[in-house]
Coordinates of C-alpha atoms in Angstrom, one line a residue:
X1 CA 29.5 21.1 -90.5
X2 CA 26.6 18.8 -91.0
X3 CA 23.3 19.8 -89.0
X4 CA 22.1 16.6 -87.3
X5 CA 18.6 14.9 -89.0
X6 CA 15.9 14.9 -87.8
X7 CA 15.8 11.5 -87.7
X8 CA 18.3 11.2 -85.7
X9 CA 17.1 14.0 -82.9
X10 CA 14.0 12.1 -82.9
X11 CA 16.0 8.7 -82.3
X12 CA 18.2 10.5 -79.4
X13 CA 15.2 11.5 -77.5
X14 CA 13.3 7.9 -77.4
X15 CA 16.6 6.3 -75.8
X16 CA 16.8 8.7 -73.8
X17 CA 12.7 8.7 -72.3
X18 CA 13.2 4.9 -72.3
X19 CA 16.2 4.7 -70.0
X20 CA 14.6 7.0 -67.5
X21 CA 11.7 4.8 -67.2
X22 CA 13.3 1.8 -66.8
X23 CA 15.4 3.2 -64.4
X24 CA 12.4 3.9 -62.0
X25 CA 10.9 0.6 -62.1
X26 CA 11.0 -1.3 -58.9
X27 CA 13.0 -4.6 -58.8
X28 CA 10.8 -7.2 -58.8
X29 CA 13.2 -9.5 -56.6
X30 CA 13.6 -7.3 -54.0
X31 CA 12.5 -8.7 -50.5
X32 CA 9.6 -7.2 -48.4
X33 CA 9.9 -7.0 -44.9
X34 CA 7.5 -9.3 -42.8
X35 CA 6.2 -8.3 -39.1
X36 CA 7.3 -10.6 -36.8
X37 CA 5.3 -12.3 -34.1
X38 CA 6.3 -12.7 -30.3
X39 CA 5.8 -16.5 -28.9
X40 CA 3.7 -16.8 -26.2
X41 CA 5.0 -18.7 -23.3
X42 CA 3.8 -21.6 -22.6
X43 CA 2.5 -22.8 -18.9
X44 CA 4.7 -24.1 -16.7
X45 CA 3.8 -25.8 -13.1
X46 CA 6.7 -24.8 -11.0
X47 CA 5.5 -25.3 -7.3
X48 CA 7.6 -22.9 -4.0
X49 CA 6.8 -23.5 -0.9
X50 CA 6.3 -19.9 0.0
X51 CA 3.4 -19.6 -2.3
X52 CA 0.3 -19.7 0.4
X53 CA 2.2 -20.0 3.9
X54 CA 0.8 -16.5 5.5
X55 CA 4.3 -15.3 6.8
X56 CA 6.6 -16.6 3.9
X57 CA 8.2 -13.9 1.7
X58 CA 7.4 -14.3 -2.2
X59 CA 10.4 -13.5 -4.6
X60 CA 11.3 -10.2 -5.8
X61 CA 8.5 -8.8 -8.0
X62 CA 8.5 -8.4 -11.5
X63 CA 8.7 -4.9 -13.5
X64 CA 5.0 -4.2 -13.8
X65 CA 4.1 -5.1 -17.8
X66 CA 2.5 -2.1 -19.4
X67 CA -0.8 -3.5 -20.6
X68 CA -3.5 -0.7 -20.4
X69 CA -4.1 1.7 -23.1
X70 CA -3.5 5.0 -21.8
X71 CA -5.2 6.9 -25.3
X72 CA -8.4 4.9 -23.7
X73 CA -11.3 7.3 -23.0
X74 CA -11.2 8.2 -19.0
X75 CA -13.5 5.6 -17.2
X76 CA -16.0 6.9 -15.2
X77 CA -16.2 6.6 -11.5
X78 CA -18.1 3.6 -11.0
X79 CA -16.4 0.1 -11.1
X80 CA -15.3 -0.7 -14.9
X81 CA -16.4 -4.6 -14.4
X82 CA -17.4 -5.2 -18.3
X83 CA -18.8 -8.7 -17.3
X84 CA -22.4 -9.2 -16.9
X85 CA -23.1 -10.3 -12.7
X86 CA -23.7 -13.9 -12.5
X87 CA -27.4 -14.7 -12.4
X88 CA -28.5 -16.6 -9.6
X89 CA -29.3 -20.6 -10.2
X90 CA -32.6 -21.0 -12.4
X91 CA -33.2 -23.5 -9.4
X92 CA -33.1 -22.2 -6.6
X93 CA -33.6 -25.5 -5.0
X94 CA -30.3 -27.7 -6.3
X95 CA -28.0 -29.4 -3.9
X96 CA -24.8 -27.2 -3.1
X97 CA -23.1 -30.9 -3.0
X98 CA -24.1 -34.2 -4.2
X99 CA -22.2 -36.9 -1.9
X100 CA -19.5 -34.6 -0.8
X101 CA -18.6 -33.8 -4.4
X102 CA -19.2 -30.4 -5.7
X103 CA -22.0 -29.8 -7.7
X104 CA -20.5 -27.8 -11.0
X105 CA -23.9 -27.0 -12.0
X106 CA -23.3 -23.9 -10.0
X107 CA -21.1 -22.5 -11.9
X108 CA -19.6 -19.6 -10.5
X109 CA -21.1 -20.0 -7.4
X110 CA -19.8 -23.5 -6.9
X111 CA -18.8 -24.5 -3.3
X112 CA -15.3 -25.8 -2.5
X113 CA -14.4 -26.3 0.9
X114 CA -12.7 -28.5 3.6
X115 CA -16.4 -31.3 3.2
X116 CA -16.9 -30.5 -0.2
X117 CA -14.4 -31.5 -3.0
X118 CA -13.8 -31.2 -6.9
X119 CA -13.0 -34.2 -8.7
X120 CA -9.3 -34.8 -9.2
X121 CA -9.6 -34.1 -12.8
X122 CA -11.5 -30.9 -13.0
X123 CA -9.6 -28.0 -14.7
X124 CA -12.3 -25.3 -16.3
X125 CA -12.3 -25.2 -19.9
X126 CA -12.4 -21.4 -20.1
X127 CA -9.1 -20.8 -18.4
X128 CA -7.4 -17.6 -19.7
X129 CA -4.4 -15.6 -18.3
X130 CA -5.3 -13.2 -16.6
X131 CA -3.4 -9.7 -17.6
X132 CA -2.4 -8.1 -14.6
X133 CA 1.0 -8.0 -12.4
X134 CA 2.1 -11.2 -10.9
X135 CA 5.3 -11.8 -8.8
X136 CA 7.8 -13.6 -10.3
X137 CA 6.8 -17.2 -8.9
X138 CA 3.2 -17.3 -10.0
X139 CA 4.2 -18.8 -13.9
X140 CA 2.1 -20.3 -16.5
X141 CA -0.9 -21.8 -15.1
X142 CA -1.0 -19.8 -11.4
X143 CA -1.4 -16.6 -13.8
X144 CA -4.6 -18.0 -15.2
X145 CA -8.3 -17.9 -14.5
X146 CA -11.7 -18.4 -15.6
X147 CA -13.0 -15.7 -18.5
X148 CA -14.8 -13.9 -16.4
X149 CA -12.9 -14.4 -13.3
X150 CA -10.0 -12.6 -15.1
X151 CA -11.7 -10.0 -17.0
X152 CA -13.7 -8.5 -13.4
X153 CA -9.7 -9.2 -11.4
X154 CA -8.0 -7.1 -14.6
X155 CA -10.6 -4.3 -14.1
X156 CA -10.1 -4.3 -10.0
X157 CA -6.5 -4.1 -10.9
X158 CA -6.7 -1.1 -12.8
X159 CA -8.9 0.8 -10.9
X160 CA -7.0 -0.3 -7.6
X161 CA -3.7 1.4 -9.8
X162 CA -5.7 4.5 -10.9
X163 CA -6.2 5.2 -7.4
X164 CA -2.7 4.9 -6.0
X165 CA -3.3 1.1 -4.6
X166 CA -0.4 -1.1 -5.5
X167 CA -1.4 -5.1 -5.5
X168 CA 0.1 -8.1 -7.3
X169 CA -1.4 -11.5 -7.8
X170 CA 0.2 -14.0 -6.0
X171 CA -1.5 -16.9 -7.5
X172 CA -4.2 -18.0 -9.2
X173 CA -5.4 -21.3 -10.9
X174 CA -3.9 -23.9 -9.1
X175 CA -4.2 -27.8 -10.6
X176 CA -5.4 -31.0 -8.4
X177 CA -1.7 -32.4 -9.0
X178 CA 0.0 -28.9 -8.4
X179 CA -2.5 -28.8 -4.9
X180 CA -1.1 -32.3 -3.8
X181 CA 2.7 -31.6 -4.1
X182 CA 1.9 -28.3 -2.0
X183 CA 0.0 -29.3 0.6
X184 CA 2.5 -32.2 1.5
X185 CA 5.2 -29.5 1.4
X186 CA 3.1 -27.9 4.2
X187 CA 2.3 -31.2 6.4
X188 CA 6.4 -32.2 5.9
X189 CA 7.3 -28.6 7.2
X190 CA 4.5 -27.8 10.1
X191 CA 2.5 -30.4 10.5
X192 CA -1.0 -31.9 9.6
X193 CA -3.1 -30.1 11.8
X194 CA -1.2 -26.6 11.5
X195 CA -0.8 -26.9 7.5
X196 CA -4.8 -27.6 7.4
X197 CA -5.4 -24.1 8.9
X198 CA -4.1 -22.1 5.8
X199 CA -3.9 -24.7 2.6
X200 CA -6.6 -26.8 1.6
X201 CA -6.2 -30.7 1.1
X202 CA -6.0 -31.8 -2.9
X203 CA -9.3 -31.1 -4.4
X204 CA -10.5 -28.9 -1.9
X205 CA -9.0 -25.8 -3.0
X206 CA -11.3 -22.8 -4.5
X207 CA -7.7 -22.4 -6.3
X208 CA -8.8 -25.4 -8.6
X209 CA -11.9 -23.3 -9.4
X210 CA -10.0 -21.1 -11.4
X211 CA -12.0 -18.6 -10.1
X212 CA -9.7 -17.4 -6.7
X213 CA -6.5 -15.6 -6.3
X214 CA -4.6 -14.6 -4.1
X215 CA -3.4 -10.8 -4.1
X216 CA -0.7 -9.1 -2.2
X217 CA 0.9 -5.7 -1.8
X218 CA 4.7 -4.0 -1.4
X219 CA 3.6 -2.5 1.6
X220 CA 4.0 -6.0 3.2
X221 CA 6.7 -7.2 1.1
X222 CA 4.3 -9.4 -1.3
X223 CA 3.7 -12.1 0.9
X224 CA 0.4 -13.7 2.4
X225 CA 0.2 -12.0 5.5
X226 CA -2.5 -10.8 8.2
X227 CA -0.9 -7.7 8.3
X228 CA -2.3 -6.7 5.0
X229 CA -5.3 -6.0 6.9
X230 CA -3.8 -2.8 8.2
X231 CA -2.5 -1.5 5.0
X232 CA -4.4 0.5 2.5
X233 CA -4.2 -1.7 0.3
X234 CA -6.1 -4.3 2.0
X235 CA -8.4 -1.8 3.2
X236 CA -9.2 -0.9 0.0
X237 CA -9.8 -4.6 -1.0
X238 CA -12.0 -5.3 2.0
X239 CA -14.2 -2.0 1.1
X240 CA -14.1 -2.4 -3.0
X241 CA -13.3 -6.1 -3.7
X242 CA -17.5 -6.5 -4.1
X243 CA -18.1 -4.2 -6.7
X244 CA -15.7 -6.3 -9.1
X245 CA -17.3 -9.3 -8.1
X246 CA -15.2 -10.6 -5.2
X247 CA -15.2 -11.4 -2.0
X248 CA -12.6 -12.1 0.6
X249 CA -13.1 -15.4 1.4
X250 CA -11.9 -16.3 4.4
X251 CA -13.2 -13.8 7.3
X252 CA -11.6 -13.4 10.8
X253 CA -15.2 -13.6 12.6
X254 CA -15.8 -17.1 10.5
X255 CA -12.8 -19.2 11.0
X256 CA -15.1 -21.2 13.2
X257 CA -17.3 -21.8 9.9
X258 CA -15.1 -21.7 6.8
X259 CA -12.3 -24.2 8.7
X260 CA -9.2 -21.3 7.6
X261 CA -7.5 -18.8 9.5
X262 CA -7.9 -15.4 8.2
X263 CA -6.9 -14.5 5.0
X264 CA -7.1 -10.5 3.8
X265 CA -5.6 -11.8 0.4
X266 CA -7.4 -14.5 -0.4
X267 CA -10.3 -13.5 -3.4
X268 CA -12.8 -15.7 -4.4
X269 CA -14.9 -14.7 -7.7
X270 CA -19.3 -15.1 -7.2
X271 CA -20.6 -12.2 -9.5
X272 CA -20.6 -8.7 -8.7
X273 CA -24.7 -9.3 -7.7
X274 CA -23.8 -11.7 -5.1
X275 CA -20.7 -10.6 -4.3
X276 CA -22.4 -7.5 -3.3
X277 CA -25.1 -9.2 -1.0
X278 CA -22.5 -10.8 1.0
X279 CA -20.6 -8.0 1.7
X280 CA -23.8 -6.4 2.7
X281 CA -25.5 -8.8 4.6
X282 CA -21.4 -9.9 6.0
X283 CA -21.7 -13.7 6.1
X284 CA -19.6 -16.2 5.0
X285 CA -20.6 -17.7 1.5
X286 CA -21.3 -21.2 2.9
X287 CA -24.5 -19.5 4.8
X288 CA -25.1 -17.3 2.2
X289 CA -25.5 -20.4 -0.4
X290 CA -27.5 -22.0 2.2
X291 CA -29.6 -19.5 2.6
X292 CA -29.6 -18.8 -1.5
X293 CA -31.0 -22.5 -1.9
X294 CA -33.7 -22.4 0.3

């Protein structure tokens, strides 16, 4: 029997490395797996009647969406407002109105009421949702808010959570068009003069602002009632809505003043500076502007 070559072991070996290798190569055709990306929804204006009237039930609320990071480092106690407090106006000395129009110049401190309107066309150009729990009919728009409106309600959210406080916006940003189709609603169902007691007239609403919301709890069903007054949650907004920035705008003692009834879930945004001087000194932000100006 013939030993084999060495030539030929030397052969057998080489096929044999090179099949291996080839072998272990990876095809260069075969696909890679891309992330996908979620749309966003869009905005949507959907008006309901039951969106302001203080006894009218809002829809079933939605499952809470899970938005804070829980492997966060534990806040400390004080308020976790990031935002800096509005400064007051470098002139002290401006017009709160200029010929019944609102004079935008304010900024956040801007004065909307029942004499002193927006233009028709004013929508804030920092409007940004607003990451919190909404019920169900708040969409698109109504879940919006100005920057820094939204970042100081998102913290007052959380905090308000960590403590055992359960609140849902209601609505927020509100558009002169939307404002118009709701209000009518209101005069066709109770009347001019009963409607003007809890909804504001187009362009007169702080909703238009972008920097109010409203703000409701289980505890009273979710809608935009007094009673929330008596519940801890609205307790808890009454004593801690300041140190986010807020106030609650329309007070029982003023309704003489502001031209509303009262409304415990009604926030409007000023700074957490301001915001704090009010609640202090308890007077309504017309007289506290007034007396800002002077």
């Amino acid at each position: 029997m013939r030993k084999p070559s060495m030539l030929m072991v030397c052969c057998a070996l080489t096929l044999t490395l090179v099949g291996c290798t080839t072998s272990e190569q990876a095809d260069p055709n075969e696909p890679i797996e891309q992330p996908t990306v979620s749309d966003t929804e869009k905005p949507a204006e959907t008006p309901t009647d039951n969106e302001t009237a203080p006894a009218e039930p809002a829809p079933e609320a939605e499952e809470p969406a899970e938005t804070d990071k829980d492997e966060q480092p534990a806040t400390e106690p004080e308020p976790s407002v990031e935002e800096e407090p509005v400064s007051e106006p470098d002139d002290p000395s401006q017009p709160i109105e200029l010929n019944g129009q609102a004079n935008l110049e304010l900024d956040a401190l801007v004065l909307v009421n029942k004499q002193i309107a927006l233009p028709s066309d004013y929508q804030p150009a920092d409007l940004v949702p607003a990451n919190i729990d909404f019920v169900d009919s708040a969409t698109g728009e109504r879940r919006m808010l100005r920057k820094e409106a939204a970042r100081a309600i998102e913290s007052l959210m959380k905090d308000a959570k960590a403590t055992g406080i359960d609140l849902k916006g209601t609505s927020a940003f509100r558009t002169y068009a939307y404002q118009v189709q709701l209000f009518n609603a209101y005069v066709a169902r109770d009347g001019k003069e009963q409607a003007m007691k809890y909804s504001a007239p187009p362009g007169h609403s702080e909703h238009q602002t972008g920097l109010a919301i409203d703000v409701s709890s289980a505890s009273v069903g979710y809608q935009l009632t007094q009673e929330l007054e008596q519940t801890t949650e609205g307790k808890w907004l009454a004593d801690n809505a300041h140190k986010y920035g807020f106030i609650v705008r329309y007070q029982r003692a003023y309704e003489a003043e502001t031209g509303y009834m009262y409304e415990p879930w009604h926030l409007r945004y000023i700074g957490v500076d301001h915001a704090t001087n009010v609640h202090k000194a308890n007077v309504p932000f017309e007289r506290y502007l007034e007396q800002l100006m002077d």
